Amino acid sequence: QVQLVESGGGLVQAGGSLRLSCAASGIIFSLERIGWYRQAPGKQRELVADMSSGGSTNYAYSVKGRFTISRDNAKNTMYLQMNSLKPEDTAVYYCNRFYVKLPWGQGTQVTVSS
């Protein structure tokens, strides 16, 4: 079954950290460019960070310097380390293919309190 399952969200105070995980199955994960996306209430889903199969990365301006995307191809897992979290980072976070999207999963809720 082809799917991406996100985990690791939670409630954290401003300035805190969280590490999200995205477990992939049914795809050749090592060949895929994968992105982390987020959707805040009342807003459109936006790309937060992505990483190519070769390891090149891109970050949204709002998270640059605070978030780090990484991958473990042996575990078919993508990570998003989030540091110095801000209340405006509150959203449901999703992972997905960068180019040809799979059906969106349930995501993982990140709530940052001020």
CSV table of N, CA, C and O in Angstrom, one decimal:
chain,number,residue,atom,x,y,z
A,1,GLN,N,0.8,-1.2,0.0
A,1,GLN,CA,0.0,0.0,0.0
A,1,GLN,C,0.9,1.2,0.0
A,1,GLN,O,1.8,1.4,0.8
A,2,VAL,N,0.6,2.2,-0.9
A,2,VAL,CA,1.3,3.4,-1.0
A,2,VAL,C,0.8,4.4,0.1
A,2,VAL,O,-0.4,4.8,0.0
A,3,GLN,N,1.7,4.8,1.0
A,3,GLN,CA,1.2,5.8,1.9
A,3,GLN,C,2.4,6.5,2.6
A,3,GLN,O,3.5,6.0,2.6
A,4,LEU,N,2.1,7.7,3.1
A,4,LEU,CA,3.0,8.4,3.9
A,4,LEU,C,2.4,8.7,5.3
A,4,LEU,O,1.2,9.2,5.2
A,5,VAL,N,3.0,8.4,6.4
A,5,VAL,CA,2.4,8.6,7.7
A,5,VAL,C,3.2,9.5,8.5
A,5,VAL,O,4.4,9.2,8.8
A,6,GLU,N,2.6,10.6,8.9
A,6,GLU,CA,3.3,11.6,9.7
A,6,GLU,C,3.1,11.4,11.2
A,6,GLU,O,2.1,10.9,11.6
A,7,SER,N,4.1,11.7,12.0
A,7,SER,CA,4.0,11.6,13.5
A,7,SER,C,5.0,12.6,14.1
A,7,SER,O,5.8,13.2,13.4
A,8,GLY,N,4.8,12.8,15.4
A,8,GLY,CA,5.8,13.6,16.2
A,8,GLY,C,5.3,14.9,16.6
A,8,GLY,O,6.0,15.7,17.3
A,9,GLY,N,4.1,15.3,16.2
A,9,GLY,CA,3.6,16.6,16.6
A,9,GLY,C,3.2,16.7,18.0
A,9,GLY,O,3.3,15.7,18.8
A,10,GLY,N,2.8,17.8,18.5
A,10,GLY,CA,2.4,18.0,19.9
A,10,GLY,C,2.3,19.5,20.2
A,10,GLY,O,2.3,20.3,19.4
A,11,LEU,N,2.1,19.7,21.5
A,11,LEU,CA,2.0,21.0,22.1
A,11,LEU,C,3.3,21.4,22.7
A,11,LEU,O,3.9,20.7,23.5
A,12,VAL,N,3.8,22.6,22.3
A,12,VAL,CA,5.1,23.0,22.8
A,12,VAL,C,5.0,24.5,23.0
A,12,VAL,O,4.3,25.2,22.4
A,13,GLN,N,5.8,25.0,24.0
A,13,GLN,CA,5.9,26.5,24.2
A,13,GLN,C,6.8,27.1,23.2
A,13,GLN,O,7.7,26.5,22.6
A,14,ALA,N,6.5,28.4,22.9
A,14,ALA,CA,7.3,29.2,22.0
A,14,ALA,C,8.8,29.0,22.4
A,14,ALA,O,9.1,29.1,23.6
A,15,GLY,N,9.7,28.9,21.4
A,15,GLY,CA,11.1,28.7,21.7
A,15,GLY,C,11.5,27.2,21.8
A,15,GLY,O,12.7,26.9,21.8
A,16,GLY,N,10.5,26.3,21.9
A,16,GLY,CA,10.8,24.9,22.0
A,16,GLY,C,11.0,24.2,20.7
A,16,GLY,O,11.1,24.9,19.7
A,17,SER,N,11.2,22.9,20.8
A,17,SER,CA,11.6,22.1,19.6
A,17,SER,C,10.7,20.9,19.5
A,17,SER,O,10.2,20.4,20.5
A,18,LEU,N,10.5,20.4,18.3
A,18,LEU,CA,9.9,19.2,18.0
A,18,LEU,C,10.6,18.5,16.8
A,18,LEU,O,11.1,19.2,15.9
A,19,ARG,N,10.5,17.2,16.7
A,19,ARG,CA,11.0,16.5,15.5
A,19,ARG,C,9.9,15.7,14.9
A,19,ARG,O,9.3,14.8,15.6
A,20,LEU,N,9.5,16.0,13.7
A,20,LEU,CA,8.5,15.2,13.0
A,20,LEU,C,9.1,14.1,12.2
A,20,LEU,O,10.2,14.3,11.7
A,21,SER,N,8.3,13.1,12.0
A,21,SER,CA,8.8,11.9,11.2
A,21,SER,C,7.7,11.6,10.1
A,21,SER,O,6.5,11.9,10.3
A,22,CYS,N,8.2,11.2,9.0
A,22,CYS,CA,7.3,10.8,7.9
A,22,CYS,C,7.8,9.4,7.4
A,22,CYS,O,8.8,9.3,6.8
A,23,ALA,N,7.0,8.4,7.7
A,23,ALA,CA,7.3,7.0,7.3
A,23,ALA,C,6.6,6.7,6.0
A,23,ALA,O,5.4,6.8,5.8
A,24,ALA,N,7.4,6.3,5.0
A,24,ALA,CA,6.9,6.0,3.6
A,24,ALA,C,6.8,4.5,3.4
A,24,ALA,O,7.7,3.7,3.8
A,25,SER,N,5.8,4.1,2.6
A,25,SER,CA,5.7,2.7,2.2
A,25,SER,C,5.1,2.7,0.8
A,25,SER,O,4.4,3.6,0.4
A,26,GLY,N,5.5,1.7,0.0
A,26,GLY,CA,4.9,1.5,-1.3
A,26,GLY,C,5.5,2.4,-2.4
A,26,GLY,O,5.0,2.3,-3.5
A,27,ILE,N,6.6,3.1,-2.1
A,27,ILE,CA,7.3,3.9,-3.1
A,27,ILE,C,8.8,3.7,-2.9
A,27,ILE,O,9.2,3.2,-1.9
A,28,ILE,N,9.5,4.0,-4.0
A,28,ILE,CA,10.9,3.9,-3.9
A,28,ILE,C,11.4,5.2,-3.3
A,28,ILE,O,11.8,6.1,-4.0
A,29,PHE,N,11.4,5.2,-2.0
A,29,PHE,CA,11.6,6.4,-1.2
A,29,PHE,C,12.9,7.1,-1.6
A,29,PHE,O,13.0,8.3,-1.7
A,30,SER,N,14.0,6.3,-1.8
A,30,SER,CA,15.3,6.9,-2.0
A,30,SER,C,15.4,7.7,-3.3
A,30,SER,O,16.3,8.6,-3.4
A,31,LEU,N,14.5,7.5,-4.2
A,31,LEU,CA,14.5,8.2,-5.5
A,31,LEU,C,13.6,9.4,-5.5
A,31,LEU,O,13.5,10.1,-6.5
A,32,GLU,N,12.9,9.6,-4.4
A,32,GLU,CA,11.8,10.6,-4.4
A,32,GLU,C,12.3,11.9,-3.8
A,32,GLU,O,13.0,11.9,-2.7
A,33,ARG,N,11.9,13.0,-4.4
A,33,ARG,CA,12.0,14.3,-3.7
A,33,ARG,C,10.7,14.5,-2.8
A,33,ARG,O,9.6,14.3,-3.3
A,34,ILE,N,10.9,14.7,-1.5
A,34,ILE,CA,9.9,14.7,-0.5
A,34,ILE,C,9.8,16.1,0.1
A,34,ILE,O,10.8,16.7,0.4
A,35,GLY,N,8.6,16.5,0.3
A,35,GLY,CA,8.4,17.8,1.0
A,35,GLY,C,7.6,17.7,2.3
A,35,GLY,O,6.8,16.8,2.4
A,36,TRP,N,7.9,18.7,3.2
A,36,TRP,CA,7.0,18.9,4.3
A,36,TRP,C,6.2,20.1,4.1
A,36,TRP,O,6.7,21.1,3.6
A,37,TYR,N,4.9,19.9,4.3
A,37,TYR,CA,3.9,21.0,4.1
A,37,TYR,C,3.2,21.3,5.4
A,37,TYR,O,3.2,20.4,6.3
A,38,ARG,N,2.5,22.4,5.5
A,38,ARG,CA,1.7,22.7,6.7
A,38,ARG,C,0.5,23.5,6.3
A,38,ARG,O,0.5,24.2,5.3
A,39,GLN,N,-0.5,23.3,7.0
A,39,GLN,CA,-1.8,24.1,6.8
A,39,GLN,C,-2.3,24.6,8.2
A,39,GLN,O,-2.6,23.8,9.0
A,40,ALA,N,-2.3,25.9,8.3
A,40,ALA,CA,-2.8,26.5,9.5
A,40,ALA,C,-4.3,26.8,9.3
A,40,ALA,O,-4.8,26.9,8.1
A,41,PRO,N,-5.1,26.9,10.4
A,41,PRO,CA,-6.5,27.2,10.2
A,41,PRO,C,-6.8,28.4,9.4
A,41,PRO,O,-6.2,29.4,9.6
A,42,GLY,N,-7.7,28.2,8.4
A,42,GLY,CA,-8.1,29.3,7.6
A,42,GLY,C,-7.1,29.7,6.5
A,42,GLY,O,-7.3,30.6,5.8
A,43,LYS,N,-6.0,28.9,6.4
A,43,LYS,CA,-5.0,29.2,5.4
A,43,LYS,C,-4.8,28.1,4.4
A,43,LYS,O,-5.2,26.9,4.7
A,44,GLN,N,-4.2,28.4,3.3
A,44,GLN,CA,-3.9,27.3,2.3
A,44,GLN,C,-2.6,26.5,2.8
A,44,GLN,O,-1.8,27.0,3.5
A,45,ARG,N,-2.6,25.3,2.3
A,45,ARG,CA,-1.4,24.5,2.6
A,45,ARG,C,-0.2,25.1,1.9
A,45,ARG,O,-0.3,25.5,0.8
A,46,GLU,N,0.9,25.1,2.6
A,46,GLU,CA,2.1,25.7,2.1
A,46,GLU,C,3.3,24.7,2.2
A,46,GLU,O,3.4,23.9,3.2
A,47,LEU,N,4.3,24.9,1.3
A,47,LEU,CA,5.5,24.1,1.4
A,47,LEU,C,6.4,24.7,2.4
A,47,LEU,O,6.7,25.9,2.4
A,48,VAL,N,6.9,23.9,3.3
A,48,VAL,CA,7.8,24.3,4.4
A,48,VAL,C,9.3,24.0,4.0
A,48,VAL,O,10.1,24.9,4.2
A,49,ALA,N,9.5,22.8,3.6
A,49,ALA,CA,10.9,22.4,3.2
A,49,ALA,C,10.8,21.2,2.3
A,49,ALA,O,9.8,20.4,2.4
A,50,ASP,N,11.8,21.0,1.5
A,50,ASP,CA,11.8,19.8,0.7
A,50,ASP,C,13.3,19.3,0.5
A,50,ASP,O,14.2,20.1,0.7
A,51,MET,N,13.4,18.0,0.2
A,51,MET,CA,14.7,17.5,0.0
A,51,MET,C,14.7,16.5,-1.2
A,51,MET,O,13.8,15.7,-1.3
A,52,SER,N,15.7,16.7,-2.1
A,52,SER,CA,15.8,15.8,-3.2
A,52,SER,C,16.4,14.5,-2.9
A,52,SER,O,16.9,14.3,-1.8
A,53,SER,N,16.3,13.6,-3.8
A,53,SER,CA,16.9,12.3,-3.6
A,53,SER,C,18.5,12.4,-3.4
A,53,SER,O,19.1,11.6,-2.7
A,54,GLY,N,19.0,13.5,-4.0
A,54,GLY,CA,20.5,13.7,-3.8
A,54,GLY,C,20.9,14.4,-2.6
A,54,GLY,O,22.0,14.6,-2.3
A,55,GLY,N,19.9,14.9,-1.8
A,55,GLY,CA,20.1,15.6,-0.6
A,55,GLY,C,20.1,17.1,-0.6
A,55,GLY,O,20.3,17.8,0.4
A,56,SER,N,19.8,17.7,-1.8
A,56,SER,CA,19.7,19.2,-1.8
A,56,SER,C,18.4,19.6,-1.1
A,56,SER,O,17.4,18.8,-1.2
A,57,THR,N,18.4,20.7,-0.5
A,57,THR,CA,17.3,21.2,0.3
A,57,THR,C,16.8,22.6,-0.1
A,57,THR,O,17.6,23.4,-0.6
A,58,ASN,N,15.5,22.8,0.2
A,58,ASN,CA,15.0,24.1,0.1
A,58,ASN,C,14.1,24.4,1.3
A,58,ASN,O,13.4,23.5,1.8
A,59,TYR,N,14.0,25.6,1.7
A,59,TYR,CA,13.2,26.0,2.9
A,59,TYR,C,12.4,27.2,2.6
A,59,TYR,O,12.9,28.1,1.9
A,60,ALA,N,11.2,27.3,3.1
A,60,ALA,CA,10.5,28.5,3.1
A,60,ALA,C,11.2,29.6,3.9
A,60,ALA,O,11.8,29.3,4.9
A,61,TYR,N,11.0,30.8,3.5
A,61,TYR,CA,11.8,31.9,4.2
A,61,TYR,C,11.4,32.0,5.7
A,61,TYR,O,12.3,32.2,6.5
A,62,SER,N,10.2,31.6,6.0
A,62,SER,CA,9.7,31.8,7.3
A,62,SER,C,10.3,30.8,8.3
A,62,SER,O,10.3,31.0,9.5
A,63,VAL,N,10.9,29.7,7.8
A,63,VAL,CA,11.5,28.7,8.7
A,63,VAL,C,13.0,28.5,8.5
A,63,VAL,O,13.6,27.8,9.2
A,64,LYS,N,13.5,29.2,7.6
A,64,LYS,CA,15.0,29.1,7.3
A,64,LYS,C,15.8,29.4,8.5
A,64,LYS,O,15.5,30.4,9.2
A,65,GLY,N,16.7,28.6,8.8
A,65,GLY,CA,17.5,28.8,10.0
A,65,GLY,C,17.0,28.2,11.3
A,65,GLY,O,17.7,28.1,12.3
A,66,ARG,N,15.7,27.8,11.2
A,66,ARG,CA,15.1,27.2,12.4
A,66,ARG,C,14.7,25.7,12.2
A,66,ARG,O,14.7,24.9,13.1
A,67,PHE,N,14.3,25.4,11.0
A,67,PHE,CA,13.9,24.0,10.7
A,67,PHE,C,15.0,23.3,9.8
A,67,PHE,O,15.7,24.0,9.0
A,68,THR,N,15.1,22.0,10.0
A,68,THR,CA,16.1,21.2,9.3
A,68,THR,C,15.4,20.0,8.8
A,68,THR,O,14.9,19.2,9.6
A,69,ILE,N,15.4,19.8,7.5
A,69,ILE,CA,14.9,18.6,6.9
A,69,ILE,C,16.0,17.5,6.7
A,69,ILE,O,17.1,17.9,6.3
A,70,SER,N,15.7,16.3,6.9
A,70,SER,CA,16.7,15.2,6.7
A,70,SER,C,15.9,13.9,6.3
A,70,SER,O,14.7,13.9,6.4
A,71,ARG,N,16.7,13.0,5.9
A,71,ARG,CA,16.1,11.7,5.5
A,71,ARG,C,17.0,10.5,5.9
A,71,ARG,O,18.2,10.7,5.9
A,72,ASP,N,16.4,9.4,6.1
A,72,ASP,CA,17.1,8.1,6.3
A,72,ASP,C,16.5,7.1,5.3
A,72,ASP,O,15.4,6.6,5.5
A,73,ASN,N,17.2,7.0,4.2
A,73,ASN,CA,16.7,6.1,3.1
A,73,ASN,C,16.6,4.6,3.6
A,73,ASN,O,15.8,3.9,3.1
A,74,ALA,N,17.5,4.2,4.5
A,74,ALA,CA,17.4,2.8,5.0
A,74,ALA,C,16.1,2.6,5.8
A,74,ALA,O,15.7,1.4,5.8
A,75,LYS,N,15.6,3.6,6.3
A,75,LYS,CA,14.3,3.5,7.1
A,75,LYS,C,13.1,4.0,6.4
A,75,LYS,O,12.0,4.1,6.9
A,76,ASN,N,13.3,4.5,5.1
A,76,ASN,CA,12.2,5.1,4.4
A,76,ASN,C,11.5,6.2,5.1
A,76,ASN,O,10.3,6.2,5.2
A,77,THR,N,12.3,7.0,5.8
A,77,THR,CA,11.7,8.0,6.7
A,77,THR,C,12.4,9.4,6.4
A,77,THR,O,13.6,9.5,6.2
A,78,MET,N,11.5,10.4,6.4
A,78,MET,CA,11.9,11.8,6.3
A,78,MET,C,11.6,12.4,7.7
A,78,MET,O,10.7,12.1,8.4
A,79,TYR,N,12.5,13.4,8.0
A,79,TYR,CA,12.4,14.1,9.3
A,79,TYR,C,12.3,15.6,9.1
A,79,TYR,O,12.8,16.1,8.1
A,80,LEU,N,11.7,16.2,10.1
A,80,LEU,CA,11.7,17.7,10.1
A,80,LEU,C,12.0,18.1,11.6
A,80,LEU,O,11.2,17.9,12.4
A,81,GLN,N,13.2,18.6,11.8
A,81,GLN,CA,13.6,19.1,13.1
A,81,GLN,C,13.2,20.6,13.2
A,81,GLN,O,13.7,21.4,12.3
A,82,MET,N,12.4,20.9,14.1
A,82,MET,CA,11.9,22.3,14.3
A,82,MET,C,12.4,22.8,15.6
A,82,MET,O,12.0,22.3,16.6
A,83,ASN,N,13.2,23.9,15.5
A,83,ASN,CA,13.7,24.6,16.7
A,83,ASN,C,13.2,26.0,16.7
A,83,ASN,O,12.7,26.5,15.7
A,84,SER,N,13.3,26.6,17.9
A,84,SER,CA,12.9,28.0,18.0
A,84,SER,C,11.5,28.2,17.5
A,84,SER,O,11.2,29.2,16.8
A,85,LEU,N,10.6,27.3,17.9
A,85,LEU,CA,9.2,27.4,17.4
A,85,LEU,C,8.5,28.6,17.8
A,85,LEU,O,8.7,29.2,18.9
A,86,LYS,N,7.6,29.1,16.9
A,86,LYS,CA,6.9,30.3,17.1
A,86,LYS,C,5.4,30.0,17.1
A,86,LYS,O,5.0,29.0,16.4
A,87,PRO,N,4.5,30.8,17.7
A,87,PRO,CA,3.1,30.5,17.6
A,87,PRO,C,2.6,30.4,16.2
A,87,PRO,O,1.7,29.7,15.9
A,88,GLU,N,3.2,31.2,15.3
A,88,GLU,CA,2.8,31.2,13.9
A,88,GLU,C,3.2,29.9,13.2
A,88,GLU,O,2.8,29.7,12.0
A,89,ASP,N,3.9,29.0,13.8
A,89,ASP,CA,4.2,27.7,13.2
A,89,ASP,C,3.1,26.7,13.5
A,89,ASP,O,3.1,25.6,13.0
A,90,THR,N,2.1,27.1,14.3
A,90,THR,CA,1.0,26.2,14.6
A,90,THR,C,0.2,25.9,13.3
A,90,THR,O,-0.2,26.7,12.6
A,91,ALA,N,0.1,24.5,13.1
A,91,ALA,CA,-0.5,24.0,11.9
A,91,ALA,C,-0.5,22.5,11.9
A,91,ALA,O,0.1,21.9,12.8
A,92,VAL,N,-1.2,21.9,11.0
A,92,VAL,CA,-1.1,20.5,10.7
A,92,VAL,C,0.0,20.3,9.7
A,92,VAL,O,0.0,21.0,8.6
A,93,TYR,N,0.9,19.5,10.0
A,93,TYR,CA,2.1,19.2,9.1
A,93,TYR,C,1.9,17.9,8.4
A,93,TYR,O,1.5,16.9,9.0
A,94,TYR,N,2.2,18.0,7.1
A,94,TYR,CA,2.1,16.8,6.2
A,94,TYR,C,3.4,16.6,5.5
A,94,TYR,O,4.1,17.6,5.2
A,95,CYS,N,3.6,15.4,5.0
A,95,CYS,CA,4.7,15.1,4.1
A,95,CYS,C,4.0,14.6,2.8
A,95,CYS,O,2.9,14.0,2.8
A,96,ASN,N,4.7,14.8,1.7
A,96,ASN,CA,4.2,14.3,0.4
A,96,ASN,C,5.3,14.3,-0.6
A,96,ASN,O,6.3,15.0,-0.4
A,97,ARG,N,5.1,13.6,-1.7
A,97,ARG,CA,6.0,13.8,-2.8
A,97,ARG,C,6.0,15.2,-3.3
A,97,ARG,O,5.0,15.9,-3.2
A,98,PHE,N,7.1,15.7,-3.8
A,98,PHE,CA,7.2,17.1,-4.2
A,98,PHE,C,6.5,17.2,-5.6
A,98,PHE,O,5.8,18.2,-5.8
A,99,TYR,N,6.7,16.2,-6.5
A,99,TYR,CA,6.3,16.4,-7.9
A,99,TYR,C,4.9,15.8,-8.1
A,99,TYR,O,3.9,16.6,-8.4
A,100,VAL,N,4.7,14.5,-7.9
A,100,VAL,CA,3.4,13.9,-8.2
A,100,VAL,C,2.9,13.5,-6.8
A,100,VAL,O,3.3,12.5,-6.2
A,101,LYS,N,1.9,14.2,-6.4
A,101,LYS,CA,1.3,14.1,-5.0
A,101,LYS,C,0.6,12.8,-4.9
A,101,LYS,O,-0.1,12.3,-5.7
A,102,LEU,N,0.8,12.2,-3.7
A,102,LEU,CA,-0.1,11.1,-3.2
A,102,LEU,C,-1.3,11.7,-2.5
A,102,LEU,O,-1.3,12.9,-2.2
A,103,PRO,N,-2.3,10.9,-2.3
A,103,PRO,CA,-3.4,11.4,-1.4
A,103,PRO,C,-2.8,11.9,-0.1
A,103,PRO,O,-2.0,11.2,0.5
A,104,TRP,N,-3.3,13.0,0.4
A,104,TRP,CA,-2.8,13.5,1.7
A,104,TRP,C,-3.2,12.7,2.8
A,104,TRP,O,-4.3,12.2,2.9
A,105,GLY,N,-2.2,12.5,3.7
A,105,GLY,CA,-2.5,11.7,5.0
A,105,GLY,C,-3.2,12.6,6.0
A,105,GLY,O,-3.7,13.7,5.7
A,106,GLN,N,-3.2,12.1,7.2
A,106,GLN,CA,-3.9,12.9,8.3
A,106,GLN,C,-3.1,14.0,8.8
A,106,GLN,O,-3.6,14.9,9.5
A,107,GLY,N,-1.8,13.9,8.6
A,107,GLY,CA,-0.9,14.9,9.1
A,107,GLY,C,-0.7,14.8,10.6
A,107,GLY,O,-1.2,13.9,11.3
A,108,THR,N,0.1,15.7,11.2
A,108,THR,CA,0.4,15.7,12.6
A,108,THR,C,0.3,17.1,13.1
A,108,THR,O,0.8,18.0,12.5
A,109,GLN,N,-0.5,17.3,14.2
A,109,GLN,CA,-0.8,18.6,14.6
A,109,GLN,C,0.4,19.2,15.5
A,109,GLN,O,0.9,18.5,16.4
A,110,VAL,N,0.8,20.4,15.1
A,110,VAL,CA,1.8,21.1,15.9
A,110,VAL,C,1.2,22.4,16.5
A,110,VAL,O,0.6,23.2,15.7
A,111,THR,N,1.2,22.5,17.8
A,111,THR,CA,0.6,23.7,18.4
A,111,THR,C,1.7,24.4,19.3
A,111,THR,O,2.3,23.7,20.1
A,112,VAL,N,1.9,25.6,19.0
A,112,VAL,CA,3.0,26.4,19.7
A,112,VAL,C,2.3,27.5,20.5
A,112,VAL,O,1.6,28.3,20.0
A,113,SER,N,2.4,27.4,21.8
A,113,SER,CA,1.8,28.4,22.7
A,113,SER,C,2.7,29.5,23.0
A,113,SER,O,3.9,29.3,23.1
A,114,SER,N,2.1,30.7,23.2
A,114,SER,CA,3.0,31.9,23.4
A,114,SER,C,3.2,32.0,24.9
A,114,SER,O,2.7,31.4,25.8
